[in-house]
mmCIF file of C-alpha atoms in Angstrom:
data_model
loop_
_atom_site.group_PDB
_atom_site.id
_atom_site.type_symbol
_atom_site.label_atom_id
_atom_site.label_comp_id
_atom_site.label_asym_id
_atom_site.label_seq_id
_atom_site.Cartn_x
_atom_site.Cartn_y
_atom_site.Cartn_z
ATOM 1 C CA UNK X 1 -10.919 -37.028 4.149
ATOM 2 C CA UNK X 2 -12.464 -34.194 6.101
ATOM 3 C CA UNK X 3 -13.781 -34.795 9.587
ATOM 4 C CA UNK X 4 -17.573 -34.787 10.020
ATOM 5 C CA UNK X 5 -17.306 -31.643 12.150
ATOM 6 C CA UNK X 6 -15.497 -29.837 9.348
ATOM 7 C CA UNK X 7 -18.090 -30.912 6.785
ATOM 8 C CA UNK X 8 -20.866 -29.709 9.111
ATOM 9 C CA UNK X 9 -19.066 -26.386 9.618
ATOM 10 C CA UNK X 10 -18.700 -25.869 5.875
ATOM 11 C CA UNK X 11 -22.345 -26.802 5.239
ATOM 12 C CA UNK X 12 -23.655 -24.441 7.911
ATOM 13 C CA UNK X 13 -21.329 -21.694 6.720
ATOM 14 C CA UNK X 14 -22.584 -21.890 3.146
ATOM 15 C CA UNK X 15 -26.195 -22.147 4.329
ATOM 16 C CA UNK X 16 -25.882 -18.983 6.444
ATOM 17 C CA UNK X 17 -23.848 -17.218 3.748
ATOM 18 C CA UNK X 18 -26.400 -18.161 1.087
ATOM 19 C CA UNK X 19 -29.241 -16.899 3.273
ATOM 20 C CA UNK X 20 -27.455 -13.571 3.785
ATOM 21 C CA UNK X 21 -26.633 -13.292 0.066
ATOM 22 C CA UNK X 22 -30.251 -14.028 -0.817
ATOM 23 C CA UNK X 23 -31.507 -11.468 1.675
ATOM 24 C CA UNK X 24 -29.030 -8.644 1.145
ATOM 25 C CA UNK X 25 -27.626 -9.496 -2.290
ATOM 26 C CA UNK X 26 -24.005 -9.871 -1.229
ATOM 27 C CA UNK X 27 -21.945 -11.342 1.547
ATOM 28 C CA UNK X 28 -21.268 -15.030 0.855
ATOM 29 C CA UNK X 29 -17.443 -14.730 0.676
ATOM 30 C CA UNK X 30 -17.311 -12.464 3.720
ATOM 31 C CA UNK X 31 -19.488 -14.761 5.816
ATOM 32 C CA UNK X 32 -17.744 -17.909 4.606
ATOM 33 C CA UNK X 33 -14.285 -16.588 5.410
ATOM 34 C CA UNK X 34 -15.356 -15.214 8.776
ATOM 35 C CA UNK X 35 -16.970 -18.479 9.864
ATOM 36 C CA UNK X 36 -14.316 -20.860 8.515
ATOM 37 C CA UNK X 37 -11.046 -18.959 8.994
ATOM 38 C CA UNK X 38 -10.895 -19.226 12.773
ATOM 39 C CA UNK X 39 -11.341 -22.997 13.085
ATOM 40 C CA UNK X 40 -9.702 -24.043 9.797
ATOM 41 C CA UNK X 41 -7.205 -21.305 9.003
ATOM 42 C CA UNK X 42 -7.408 -18.643 6.317
ATOM 43 C CA UNK X 43 -5.712 -20.637 3.546
ATOM 44 C CA UNK X 44 -7.957 -23.651 4.041
ATOM 45 C CA UNK X 45 -11.080 -21.485 4.262
ATOM 46 C CA UNK X 46 -10.186 -19.716 1.011
ATOM 47 C CA UNK X 47 -9.490 -23.022 -0.714
ATOM 48 C CA UNK X 48 -12.845 -24.457 0.390
ATOM 49 C CA UNK X 49 -14.684 -21.299 -0.667
ATOM 50 C CA UNK X 50 -12.996 -20.886 -4.039
ATOM 51 C CA UNK X 51 -14.724 -23.558 -6.140
ATOM 52 C CA UNK X 52 -18.331 -22.810 -5.101
ATOM 53 C CA UNK X 53 -17.828 -19.078 -5.667
ATOM 54 C CA UNK X 54 -16.323 -19.578 -9.131
ATOM 55 C CA UNK X 55 -19.019 -22.073 -10.153
ATOM 56 C CA UNK X 56 -21.903 -19.880 -8.987
ATOM 57 C CA UNK X 57 -20.441 -16.759 -10.624
ATOM 58 C CA UNK X 58 -20.000 -18.544 -13.962
ATOM 59 C CA UNK X 59 -23.486 -20.032 -13.701
ATOM 60 C CA UNK X 60 -25.060 -16.622 -12.982
ATOM 61 C CA UNK X 61 -23.140 -15.054 -15.870
ATOM 62 C CA UNK X 62 -24.228 -17.694 -18.371
ATOM 63 C CA UNK X 63 -27.871 -17.793 -17.246
ATOM 64 C CA UNK X 64 -28.241 -14.002 -17.280
ATOM 65 C CA UNK X 65 -29.871 -12.422 -20.310
ATOM 66 C CA UNK X 66 -27.102 -9.993 -21.286
ATOM 67 C CA UNK X 67 -23.855 -12.006 -21.108
ATOM 68 C CA UNK X 68 -22.769 -11.100 -24.650
ATOM 69 C CA UNK X 69 -23.537 -7.413 -24.193
ATOM 70 C CA UNK X 70 -21.598 -7.302 -20.927
ATOM 71 C CA UNK X 71 -18.557 -9.030 -22.444
ATOM 72 C CA UNK X 72 -18.601 -6.663 -25.435
ATOM 73 C CA UNK X 73 -18.798 -3.663 -23.119
ATOM 74 C CA UNK X 74 -16.208 -4.831 -20.564
ATOM 75 C CA UNK X 75 -13.758 -6.865 -22.659
ATOM 76 C CA UNK X 76 -10.850 -4.478 -22.027
ATOM 77 C CA UNK X 77 -11.431 -4.548 -18.261
ATOM 78 C CA UNK X 78 -11.716 -8.339 -18.276
ATOM 79 C CA UNK X 79 -8.474 -8.680 -20.256
ATOM 80 C CA UNK X 80 -6.668 -6.294 -17.890
ATOM 81 C CA UNK X 81 -8.040 -8.225 -14.896
ATOM 82 C CA UNK X 82 -6.766 -11.542 -16.265
ATOM 83 C CA UNK X 83 -3.296 -10.099 -16.873
ATOM 84 C CA UNK X 84 -3.175 -8.419 -13.440
ATOM 85 C CA UNK X 85 -4.361 -11.554 -11.639
ATOM 86 C CA UNK X 86 -1.795 -13.667 -13.476
ATOM 87 C CA UNK X 87 0.938 -11.195 -12.533
ATOM 88 C CA UNK X 88 -0.269 -11.028 -8.903
ATOM 89 C CA UNK X 89 -0.255 -14.808 -8.553
ATOM 90 C CA UNK X 90 3.288 -14.953 -9.935
ATOM 91 C CA UNK X 91 4.420 -12.322 -7.423
ATOM 92 C CA UNK X 92 2.757 -14.158 -4.533
ATOM 93 C CA UNK X 93 4.299 -17.488 -5.557
ATOM 94 C CA UNK X 94 7.691 -15.823 -5.867
ATOM 95 C CA UNK X 95 7.505 -14.372 -2.362
ATOM 96 C CA UNK X 96 6.458 -17.638 -0.743
ATOM 97 C CA UNK X 97 9.198 -18.765 1.592
#
């Protein structure tokens, strides 16, 4: 279980990051990593940030009015991205000591 201080840090981080994203239009991952990496470590900060970012991106894609049109237009890029990410993860796992 996470300590109350860690939960408070994560909550404040996402609150500030969400405010910046709402104001500027981008910045949640940058703010979240910057605020959480120093006290928690980069790996832990990325793990904590991963699920909310994936969920909100999927939600925004499905709620948007042109999801089908975007997929039809970018299917080749999306397929290449999936293959490249899969390959990159395999390389990173293979280099882990």
